[in-house]
Amino acid sequence: MKHCIIVADKFDPEGVSRLQARPELEVLYEGGYKRDRLLELLPRASGLIIRSATKVDAALLEKAPQLKIVIRAGVGVDNIDIMEASRRGVIVMNSPGGNSVSTAEQAIALMFALARNTPQANASMKQGKWEKSKFVGLELTGKTIGVIGLGRIGKEVVRRARGLQMNVLGFDPYIPPANLSHLEIDLVSVEEILRNSDFITVHTPLTDATRDLINKDNLSILKDGVRLINCARGGIYNEDALLTGVQSGKIGGLALDVFTEEPIPADFPLLAFDNCILTPHLGASTGDAEFAVALESVDQLIEYFQNGVARNALNFPTVDPEAMDFLKPYFSGGEKAGRILANFLKGGVQSIHIDYCGEIAEYMTQPVTTAILSGALSVAMGDEVNYVNAPVFARDRGIQVSENKRVSESGFSSYVHVSFSAADGQKTHLQYTAVHREPLVVSMQGLPLEFKPEGIMLLVTNRDVPRVVGTLGNYLGDLNINIAHLELSRDDKGGTAYCMMTIDELVNPEALARLRSLDNILGAVQVDLR
Ligand code: NAD
Ligand code: MLT
């Protein structure tokens, strides 16, 4: 069956053609859908590609029960409710690489426009005027520019500003200074940027920390006549404060490509000022960027439906291919460990602790933790749970998850120890490793018990007395169920023993209940890992 892909917003034709060329995809594209029409089509959709026009909110997601993936062709995902998508198990990706250069160039173009009054001079000429003395500008060489946010676009801006022989001040608290040393700029505080810059440009997302970065309270510390540029997101500069600054002359020029409300209302106050240059969110609007972003997002979608790789996923663990090679058995082992242990606990899981020991501790293990959570939650939630929503469901259910990394303390060079606790104090734990790229459980409840977690598993706890294994064999034989594999372990002679069997057929619930009441049987859990 074909995967139905909706391209909801206006999209580069080459991107659409690439999708249409794939026999496994049915592509719906009409140059941008109205919301009502989109909602009608969504029940069929497995994939959705959007730009900035479509709002992916809870109401939209509700109409798309088959949806697996939403791709934002571009950077900003403020038009997607990622938490709601995660809760519904929908992967959200962006395609961030393709429009960085265009947006950086827009910031630089606006800086030139601010320095030389180009738009105003052009408008005056169009009115038949020749106002040479009115539009005296300034040189950029030797001036100071503050760049806030030194990610993809910020870095491109820095390179260009240095090429213009400007002094560059930068701020980005989330990138270690060592990783920015190649830019050869002064890394300073925001306050120093505000105090000392002739031009300030922001290249961060809009977050609680960046909202109102320039506001009525700190306006006064700006250099007199400062010129401000925003090609990132509206709201990073408080628009009321900008108005105050422009009215008072504190701000000498303003270039905004983005606004708190887009499109801006007709009475947007900054429209009235000649030294405010406004563009309608054009940062990424070049043929080159639209082409690059479209192809990037299409390639991501094809890769996902072809082999499950989720590049640039924002709510799904991404692992580089080399690490994947090593980690793969730990994913499948983790999911199965989660299911076995959650079945073992009679009450709900309250906390999960995972020790990553030996070589695996050198890898990014959070995706393995997600696999364990996903397996554990699937016991109660079935297919509803996946790697996207497992962390959200775990948090919603108040399950505490902790992990620790340590050196190997057993004969295995690499292994994972997983322990689950229930609210009533019950605890259960197992240890697994990878052998020949397959998961292998090597201990349960601290006792050596070696088995491949696969097929239908019957785990029986019993008193360590004679005849129990024979009784179990006869009991299953009477049900016409064959035992494919059997492992035994015990704590002390005559104490508690564990019998792990792989069986060929499921034991029905009534027969399982009767098995639990056989002499010397303390418990029995069946886990279907097929
Ligand atoms: P990015 O993720 O590569 O970089 C953003 C940087 O901001 C990161 O390095 C991050 O550490 C930094 N940051 C986050 N919070 C910060 C804070 N409080 N102070 C300082 N730095 C902080 O993103 P990008 O691709 O460079 O995009 C930057 C912004 O530009 C985004 O908001 C994006 O949506 C926007 N954008 C706008 C257009 C447009 O058309 N105008 C086009 C593309 C991107
Ligand atoms: C983005 O986030 O990629 C840009 O704002 C471009 C856009 O939305 O058109």
PDB file of N, CA and C in Angstrom, residues 217-303:
ATOM      1  N   ASP A 217      13.109  48.222  29.758  1.00  0.00           N
ATOM      2  CA  ASP A 217      14.029  48.387  30.897  1.00  0.00           C
ATOM      3  C   ASP A 217      15.483  48.523  30.459  1.00  0.00           C
ATOM      4  N   ASN A 218      15.855  47.833  29.371  1.00  0.00           N
ATOM      5  CA  ASN A 218      17.287  47.914  29.015  1.00  0.00           C
ATOM      6  C   ASN A 218      17.551  48.804  27.792  1.00  0.00           C
ATOM      7  N   LEU A 219      16.498  49.422  27.290  1.00  0.00           N
ATOM      8  CA  LEU A 219      16.649  50.299  26.123  1.00  0.00           C
ATOM      9  C   LEU A 219      17.724  51.371  26.368  1.00  0.00           C
ATOM     10  N   SER A 220      17.740  51.871  27.603  1.00  0.00           N
ATOM     11  CA  SER A 220      18.618  53.008  27.898  1.00  0.00           C
ATOM     12  C   SER A 220      20.098  52.652  27.799  1.00  0.00           C
ATOM     13  N   ILE A 221      20.434  51.363  27.932  1.00  0.00           N
ATOM     14  CA  ILE A 221      21.871  51.044  27.906  1.00  0.00           C
ATOM     15  C   ILE A 221      22.397  50.904  26.471  1.00  0.00           C
ATOM     16  N   LEU A 222      21.493  50.884  25.501  1.00  0.00           N
ATOM     17  CA  LEU A 222      21.955  50.777  24.104  1.00  0.00           C
ATOM     18  C   LEU A 222      22.759  52.021  23.732  1.00  0.00           C
ATOM     19  N   LYS A 223      23.694  51.842  22.794  1.00  0.00           N
ATOM     20  CA  LYS A 223      24.450  52.996  22.280  1.00  0.00           C
ATOM     21  C   LYS A 223      23.479  53.944  21.564  1.00  0.00           C
ATOM     22  N   ASP A 224      23.648  55.213  21.731  1.00  0.00           N
ATOM     23  CA  ASP A 224      22.760  56.152  21.046  1.00  0.00           C
ATOM     24  C   ASP A 224      22.859  55.926  19.531  1.00  0.00           C
ATOM     25  N   GLY A 225      21.724  55.868  18.886  1.00  0.00           N
ATOM     26  CA  GLY A 225      21.716  55.720  17.425  1.00  0.00           C
ATOM     27  C   GLY A 225      21.953  54.295  16.942  1.00  0.00           C
ATOM     28  N   VAL A 226      21.900  53.348  17.865  1.00  0.00           N
ATOM     29  CA  VAL A 226      22.148  51.940  17.492  1.00  0.00           C
ATOM     30  C   VAL A 226      21.187  51.509  16.381  1.00  0.00           C
ATOM     31  N   ARG A 227      21.661  50.606  15.518  1.00  0.00           N
ATOM     32  CA  ARG A 227      20.792  50.065  14.463  1.00  0.00           C
ATOM     33  C   ARG A 227      20.546  48.581  14.755  1.00  0.00           C
ATOM     34  N   LEU A 228      19.288  48.197  14.767  1.00  0.00           N
ATOM     35  CA  LEU A 228      18.907  46.832  15.178  1.00  0.00           C
ATOM     36  C   LEU A 228      18.340  46.054  13.999  1.00  0.00           C
ATOM     37  N   ILE A 229      18.708  44.794  13.943  1.00  0.00           N
ATOM     38  CA  ILE A 229      18.230  43.924  12.847  1.00  0.00           C
ATOM     39  C   ILE A 229      17.628  42.671  13.484  1.00  0.00           C
ATOM     40  N   ASN A 230      16.491  42.225  12.977  1.00  0.00           N
ATOM     41  CA  ASN A 230      15.932  40.940  13.425  1.00  0.00           C
ATOM     42  C   ASN A 230      15.443  40.155  12.215  1.00  0.00           C
ATOM     43  N   CYS A 231      16.201  39.081  11.918  1.00  0.00           N
ATOM     44  CA  CYS A 231      15.771  38.145  10.863  1.00  0.00           C
ATOM     45  C   CYS A 231      15.516  36.784  11.492  1.00  0.00           C
ATOM     46  N   ALA A 232      15.263  36.765  12.803  1.00  0.00           N
ATOM     47  CA  ALA A 232      15.082  35.463  13.473  1.00  0.00           C
ATOM     48  C   ALA A 232      13.605  35.221  13.765  1.00  0.00           C
ATOM     49  N   ARG A 233      13.097  35.774  14.848  1.00  0.00           N
ATOM     50  CA  ARG A 233      11.687  35.626  15.172  1.00  0.00           C
ATOM     51  C   ARG A 233      11.165  36.898  15.826  1.00  0.00           C
ATOM     52  N   GLY A 234       9.934  37.278  15.461  1.00  0.00           N
ATOM     53  CA  GLY A 234       9.317  38.445  16.077  1.00  0.00           C
ATOM     54  C   GLY A 234       9.161  38.232  17.566  1.00  0.00           C
ATOM     55  N   GLY A 235       9.382  39.302  18.333  1.00  0.00           N
ATOM     56  CA  GLY A 235       9.223  39.184  19.783  1.00  0.00           C
ATOM     57  C   GLY A 235      10.554  39.112  20.514  1.00  0.00           C
ATOM     58  N   ILE A 236      11.650  38.842  19.770  1.00  0.00           N
ATOM     59  CA  ILE A 236      12.961  38.831  20.449  1.00  0.00           C
ATOM     60  C   ILE A 236      13.289  40.272  20.877  1.00  0.00           C
ATOM     61  N   TYR A 237      12.968  41.227  20.014  1.00  0.00           N
ATOM     62  CA  TYR A 237      12.960  42.622  20.451  1.00  0.00           C
ATOM     63  C   TYR A 237      11.509  42.962  20.775  1.00  0.00           C
ATOM     64  N   ASN A 238      11.258  43.507  21.931  1.00  0.00           N
ATOM     65  CA  ASN A 238       9.893  43.893  22.292  1.00  0.00           C
ATOM     66  C   ASN A 238       9.442  45.041  21.382  1.00  0.00           C
ATOM     67  N   GLU A 239       8.333  44.859  20.692  1.00  0.00           N
ATOM     68  CA  GLU A 239       7.941  45.842  19.664  1.00  0.00           C
ATOM     69  C   GLU A 239       7.528  47.187  20.276  1.00  0.00           C
ATOM     70  N   ASP A 240       6.970  47.171  21.487  1.00  0.00           N
ATOM     71  CA  ASP A 240       6.626  48.453  22.140  1.00  0.00           C
ATOM     72  C   ASP A 240       7.906  49.220  22.483  1.00  0.00           C
ATOM     73  N   ALA A 241       8.910  48.463  22.953  1.00  0.00           N
ATOM     74  CA  ALA A 241      10.176  49.122  23.298  1.00  0.00           C
ATOM     75  C   ALA A 241      10.837  49.682  22.044  1.00  0.00           C
ATOM     76  N   LEU A 242      10.713  48.948  20.928  1.00  0.00           N
ATOM     77  CA  LEU A 242      11.289  49.457  19.668  1.00  0.00           C
ATOM     78  C   LEU A 242      10.643  50.782  19.297  1.00  0.00           C
ATOM     79  N   LEU A 243       9.324  50.847  19.454  1.00  0.00           N
ATOM     80  CA  LEU A 243       8.610  52.078  19.115  1.00  0.00           C
ATOM     81  C   LEU A 243       9.117  53.234  19.979  1.00  0.00           C
ATOM     82  N   THR A 244       9.231  52.966  21.272  1.00  0.00           N
ATOM     83  CA  THR A 244       9.741  54.002  22.184  1.00  0.00           C
ATOM     84  C   THR A 244      11.134  54.458  21.750  1.00  0.00           C
ATOM     85  N   GLY A 245      11.980  53.470  21.422  1.00  0.00           N
ATOM     86  CA  GLY A 245      13.369  53.781  21.046  1.00  0.00           C
ATOM     87  C   GLY A 245      13.438  54.562  19.753  1.00  0.00           C
ATOM     88  N   VAL A 246      12.592  54.228  18.785  1.00  0.00           N
ATOM     89  CA  VAL A 246      12.615  54.935  17.503  1.00  0.00           C
ATOM     90  C   VAL A 246      12.082  56.356  17.698  1.00  0.00           C
ATOM     91  N   GLN A 247      10.984  56.446  18.484  1.00  0.00           N
ATOM     92  CA  GLN A 247      10.396  57.783  18.717  1.00  0.00           C
ATOM     93  C   GLN A 247      11.391  58.718  19.396  1.00  0.00           C
ATOM     94  N   SER A 248      12.158  58.179  20.353  1.00  0.00           N
ATOM     95  CA  SER A 248      13.069  59.041  21.111  1.00  0.00           C
ATOM     96  C   SER A 248      14.375  59.305  20.364  1.00  0.00           C
ATOM     97  N   GLY A 249      14.631  58.521  19.304  1.00  0.00           N
ATOM     98  CA  GLY A 249      15.894  58.675  18.578  1.00  0.00           C
ATOM     99  C   GLY A 249      17.001  57.803  19.156  1.00  0.00           C
ATOM    100  N   LYS A 250      16.713  57.106  20.273  1.00  0.00           N
ATOM    101  CA  LYS A 250      17.725  56.198  20.848  1.00  0.00           C
ATOM    102  C   LYS A 250      18.138  55.161  19.803  1.00  0.00           C
ATOM    103  N   ILE A 251      17.126  54.638  19.101  1.00  0.00           N
ATOM    104  CA  ILE A 251      17.393  53.684  18.025  1.00  0.00           C
ATOM    105  C   ILE A 251      17.491  54.486  16.721  1.00  0.00           C
ATOM    106  N   GLY A 252      18.659  54.368  16.074  1.00  0.00           N
ATOM    107  CA  GLY A 252      18.879  55.160  14.858  1.00  0.00           C
ATOM    108  C   GLY A 252      18.276  54.499  13.626  1.00  0.00           C
ATOM    109  N   GLY A 253      18.064  53.213  13.680  1.00  0.00           N
ATOM    110  CA  GLY A 253      17.495  52.514  12.519  1.00  0.00           C
ATOM    111  C   GLY A 253      17.096  51.106  12.921  1.00  0.00           C
ATOM    112  N   LEU A 254      16.100  50.634  12.235  1.00  0.00           N
ATOM    113  CA  LEU A 254      15.551  49.340  12.617  1.00  0.00           C
ATOM    114  C   LEU A 254      15.259  48.572  11.335  1.00  0.00           C
ATOM    115  N   ALA A 255      15.689  47.307  11.285  1.00  0.00           N
ATOM    116  CA  ALA A 255      15.353  46.483  10.121  1.00  0.00           C
ATOM    117  C   ALA A 255      14.743  45.190  10.633  1.00  0.00           C
ATOM    118  N   LEU A 256      13.471  45.012  10.341  1.00  0.00           N
ATOM    119  CA  LEU A 256      12.764  43.823  10.844  1.00  0.00           C
ATOM    120  C   LEU A 256      12.251  42.985   9.685  1.00  0.00           C
ATOM    121  N   ASP A 257      12.576  41.709   9.735  1.00  0.00           N
ATOM    122  CA  ASP A 257      12.057  40.769   8.736  1.00  0.00           C
ATOM    123  C   ASP A 257      10.958  39.898   9.348  1.00  0.00           C
ATOM    124  N   VAL A 258      10.854  39.947  10.687  1.00  0.00           N
ATOM    125  CA  VAL A 258       9.937  39.045  11.413  1.00  0.00           C
ATOM    126  C   VAL A 258       9.201  39.848  12.482  1.00  0.00           C
ATOM    127  N   PHE A 259       7.998  39.413  12.833  1.00  0.00           N
ATOM    128  CA  PHE A 259       7.107  40.214  13.675  1.00  0.00           C
ATOM    129  C   PHE A 259       6.339  39.303  14.625  1.00  0.00           C
ATOM    130  N   THR A 260       5.862  39.889  15.726  1.00  0.00           N
ATOM    131  CA  THR A 260       5.086  39.054  16.655  1.00  0.00           C
ATOM    132  C   THR A 260       3.797  38.585  15.993  1.00  0.00           C
ATOM    133  N   GLU A 261       3.221  39.414  15.127  1.00  0.00           N
ATOM    134  CA  GLU A 261       2.039  39.003  14.389  1.00  0.00           C
ATOM    135  C   GLU A 261       2.351  39.103  12.908  1.00  0.00           C
ATOM    136  N   GLU A 262       2.211  38.003  12.201  1.00  0.00           N
ATOM    137  CA  GLU A 262       2.502  38.009  10.760  1.00  0.00           C
ATOM    138  C   GLU A 262       1.281  37.523   9.994  1.00  0.00           C
ATOM    139  N   PRO A 263       0.820  38.181   8.960  1.00  0.00           N
ATOM    140  CA  PRO A 263       1.265  39.509   8.504  1.00  0.00           C
ATOM    141  C   PRO A 263       0.978  40.568   9.562  1.00  0.00           C
ATOM    142  N   ILE A 264       1.711  41.675   9.509  1.00  0.00           N
ATOM    143  CA  ILE A 264       1.512  42.739  10.504  1.00  0.00           C
ATOM    144  C   ILE A 264       0.151  43.416  10.276  1.00  0.00           C
ATOM    145  N   PRO A 265      -0.462  43.953  11.326  1.00  0.00           N
ATOM    146  CA  PRO A 265      -1.727  44.671  11.130  1.00  0.00           C
ATOM    147  C   PRO A 265      -1.487  45.975  10.367  1.00  0.00           C
ATOM    148  N   ALA A 266      -2.553  46.478   9.734  1.00  0.00           N
ATOM    149  CA  ALA A 266      -2.421  47.677   8.901  1.00  0.00           C
ATOM    150  C   ALA A 266      -1.935  48.877   9.716  1.00  0.00           C
ATOM    151  N   ASP A 267      -2.274  48.889  11.019  1.00  0.00           N
ATOM    152  CA  ASP A 267      -1.876  50.040  11.839  1.00  0.00           C
ATOM    153  C   ASP A 267      -0.591  49.769  12.638  1.00  0.00           C
ATOM    154  N   PHE A 268       0.242  48.879  12.142  1.00  0.00           N
ATOM    155  CA  PHE A 268       1.501  48.569  12.840  1.00  0.00           C
ATOM    156  C   PHE A 268       2.294  49.871  13.020  1.00  0.00           C
ATOM    157  N   PRO A 269       2.557  50.270  14.256  1.00  0.00           N
ATOM    158  CA  PRO A 269       3.081  51.631  14.481  1.00  0.00           C
ATOM    159  C   PRO A 269       4.417  51.918  13.800  1.00  0.00           C
ATOM    160  N   LEU A 270       5.274  50.922  13.630  1.00  0.00           N
ATOM    161  CA  LEU A 270       6.605  51.208  13.081  1.00  0.00           C
ATOM    162  C   LEU A 270       6.568  51.513  11.578  1.00  0.00           C
ATOM    163  N   LEU A 271       5.412  51.257  10.944  1.00  0.00           N
ATOM    164  CA  LEU A 271       5.271  51.590   9.517  1.00  0.00           C
ATOM    165  C   LEU A 271       5.446  53.093   9.279  1.00  0.00           C
ATOM    166  N   ALA A 272       5.179  53.857  10.331  1.00  0.00           N
ATOM    167  CA  ALA A 272       5.171  55.318  10.169  1.00  0.00           C
ATOM    168  C   ALA A 272       6.570  55.927  10.110  1.00  0.00           C
ATOM    169  N   PHE A 273       7.611  55.121  10.381  1.00  0.00           N
ATOM    170  CA  PHE A 273       8.952  55.720  10.506  1.00  0.00           C
ATOM    171  C   PHE A 273       9.842  55.361   9.319  1.00  0.00           C
ATOM    172  N   ASP A 274      10.422  56.407   8.703  1.00  0.00           N
ATOM    173  CA  ASP A 274      11.293  56.180   7.545  1.00  0.00           C
ATOM    174  C   ASP A 274      12.499  55.315   7.878  1.00  0.00           C
ATOM    175  N   ASN A 275      13.022  55.466   9.110  1.00  0.00           N
ATOM    176  CA  ASN A 275      14.237  54.697   9.435  1.00  0.00           C
ATOM    177  C   ASN A 275      13.924  53.272   9.909  1.00  0.00           C
ATOM    178  N   CYS A 276      12.690  52.831   9.753  1.00  0.00           N
ATOM    179  CA  CYS A 276      12.355  51.434  10.042  1.00  0.00           C
ATOM    180  C   CYS A 276      12.142  50.715   8.709  1.00  0.00           C
ATOM    181  N   ILE A 277      13.027  49.793   8.429  1.00  0.00           N
ATOM    182  CA  ILE A 277      12.927  49.045   7.171  1.00  0.00           C
ATOM    183  C   ILE A 277      12.249  47.712   7.510  1.00  0.00           C
ATOM    184  N   LEU A 278      11.142  47.458   6.868  1.00  0.00           N
ATOM    185  CA  LEU A 278      10.376  46.254   7.198  1.00  0.00           C
ATOM    186  C   LEU A 278      10.273  45.361   5.968  1.00  0.00           C
ATOM    187  N   THR A 279      10.538  44.073   6.129  1.00  0.00           N
ATOM    188  CA  THR A 279      10.376  43.124   5.017  1.00  0.00           C
ATOM    189  C   THR A 279       9.485  41.973   5.498  1.00  0.00           C
ATOM    190  N   PRO A 280       8.680  41.417   4.597  1.00  0.00           N
ATOM    191  CA  PRO A 280       7.681  40.415   5.001  1.00  0.00           C
ATOM    192  C   PRO A 280       8.249  38.997   5.142  1.00  0.00           C
ATOM    193  N   HIS A 281       9.076  38.781   6.156  1.00  0.00           N
ATOM    194  CA  HIS A 281       9.645  37.451   6.461  1.00  0.00           C
ATOM    195  C   HIS A 281      10.292  36.847   5.205  1.00  0.00           C
ATOM    196  N   LEU A 282      11.295  37.579   4.715  1.00  0.00           N
ATOM    197  CA  LEU A 282      11.919  37.189   3.447  1.00  0.00           C
ATOM    198  C   LEU A 282      13.254  36.476   3.614  1.00  0.00           C
ATOM    199  N   GLY A 283      13.690  36.279   4.880  1.00  0.00           N
ATOM    200  CA  GLY A 283      15.042  35.742   5.112  1.00  0.00           C
ATOM    201  C   GLY A 283      15.370  34.540   4.244  1.00  0.00           C
ATOM    202  N   ALA A 284      14.442  33.595   4.203  1.00  0.00           N
ATOM    203  CA  ALA A 284      14.726  32.350   3.471  1.00  0.00           C
ATOM    204  C   ALA A 284      14.129  32.379   2.085  1.00  0.00           C
ATOM    205  N   SER A 285      13.605  33.538   1.689  1.00  0.00           N
ATOM    206  CA  SER A 285      12.894  33.594   0.408  1.00  0.00           C
ATOM    207  C   SER A 285      13.828  33.877  -0.746  1.00  0.00           C
ATOM    208  N   THR A 286      14.656  32.917  -1.046  1.00  0.00           N
ATOM    209  CA  THR A 286      15.426  32.964  -2.293  1.00  0.00           C
ATOM    210  C   THR A 286      15.137  31.646  -3.001  1.00  0.00           C
ATOM    211  N   GLY A 287      15.239  31.692  -4.307  1.00  0.00           N
ATOM    212  CA  GLY A 287      15.048  30.448  -5.062  1.00  0.00           C
ATOM    213  C   GLY A 287      16.024  29.396  -4.567  1.00  0.00           C
ATOM    214  N   ASP A 288      17.249  29.837  -4.255  1.00  0.00           N
ATOM    215  CA  ASP A 288      18.282  28.875  -3.835  1.00  0.00           C
ATOM    216  C   ASP A 288      17.890  28.187  -2.523  1.00  0.00           C
ATOM    217  N   ALA A 289      17.449  29.002  -1.550  1.00  0.00           N
ATOM    218  CA  ALA A 289      17.104  28.422  -0.249  1.00  0.00           C
ATOM    219  C   ALA A 289      15.856  27.549  -0.357  1.00  0.00           C
ATOM    220  N   GLU A 290      14.866  28.020  -1.104  1.00  0.00           N
ATOM    221  CA  GLU A 290      13.628  27.229  -1.219  1.00  0.00           C
ATOM    222  C   GLU A 290      13.921  25.891  -1.878  1.00  0.00           C
ATOM    223  N   PHE A 291      14.788  25.932  -2.885  1.00  0.00           N
ATOM    224  CA  PHE A 291      15.172  24.704  -3.568  1.00  0.00           C
ATOM    225  C   PHE A 291      15.901  23.769  -2.586  1.00  0.00           C
ATOM    226  N   ALA A 292      16.904  24.332  -1.882  1.00  0.00           N
ATOM    227  CA  ALA A 292      17.720  23.504  -0.985  1.00  0.00           C
ATOM    228  C   ALA A 292      16.867  22.900   0.135  1.00  0.00           C
ATOM    229  N   VAL A 293      15.985  23.731   0.704  1.00  0.00           N
ATOM    230  CA  VAL A 293      15.159  23.268   1.824  1.00  0.00           C
ATOM    231  C   VAL A 293      14.144  22.221   1.349  1.00  0.00           C
ATOM    232  N   ALA A 294      13.582  22.441   0.154  1.00  0.00           N
ATOM    233  CA  ALA A 294      12.613  21.476  -0.369  1.00  0.00           C
ATOM    234  C   ALA A 294      13.286  20.120  -0.580  1.00  0.00           C
ATOM    235  N   LEU A 295      14.459  20.136  -1.203  1.00  0.00           N
ATOM    236  CA  LEU A 295      15.125  18.860  -1.469  1.00  0.00           C
ATOM    237  C   LEU A 295      15.559  18.186  -0.168  1.00  0.00           C
ATOM    238  N   GLU A 296      16.019  18.996   0.774  1.00  0.00           N
ATOM    239  CA  GLU A 296      16.451  18.445   2.061  1.00  0.00           C
ATOM    240  C   GLU A 296      15.263  17.733   2.739  1.00  0.00           C
ATOM    241  N   SER A 297      14.110  18.394   2.756  1.00  0.00           N
ATOM    242  CA  SER A 297      12.968  17.798   3.454  1.00  0.00           C
ATOM    243  C   SER A 297      12.437  16.577   2.704  1.00  0.00           C
ATOM    244  N   VAL A 298      12.448  16.635   1.367  1.00  0.00           N
ATOM    245  CA  VAL A 298      11.983  15.488   0.578  1.00  0.00           C
ATOM    246  C   VAL A 298      12.909  14.289   0.803  1.00  0.00           C
ATOM    247  N   ASP A 299      14.215  14.536   0.803  1.00  0.00           N
ATOM    248  CA  ASP A 299      15.158  13.433   1.036  1.00  0.00           C
ATOM    249  C   ASP A 299      14.934  12.820   2.419  1.00  0.00           C
ATOM    250  N   GLN A 300      14.669  13.677   3.402  1.00  0.00           N
ATOM    251  CA  GLN A 300      14.414  13.167   4.755  1.00  0.00           C
ATOM    252  C   GLN A 300      13.170  12.274   4.766  1.00  0.00           C
ATOM    253  N   LEU A 301      12.127  12.723   4.062  1.00  0.00           N
ATOM    254  CA  LEU A 301      10.882  11.946   4.052  1.00  0.00           C
ATOM    255  C   LEU A 301      11.098  10.591   3.365  1.00  0.00           C
ATOM    256  N   ILE A 302      11.779  10.626   2.222  1.00  0.00           N
ATOM    257  CA  ILE A 302      12.002   9.376   1.479  1.00  0.00           C
ATOM    258  C   ILE A 302      12.832   8.414   2.337  1.00  0.00           C
ATOM    259  N   GLU A 303      13.878   8.943   2.961  1.00  0.00           N
ATOM    260  CA  GLU A 303      14.761   8.115   3.795  1.00  0.00           C
ATOM    261  C   GLU A 303      13.964   7.482   4.946  1.00  0.00           C
TER     262      GLU A 303
END
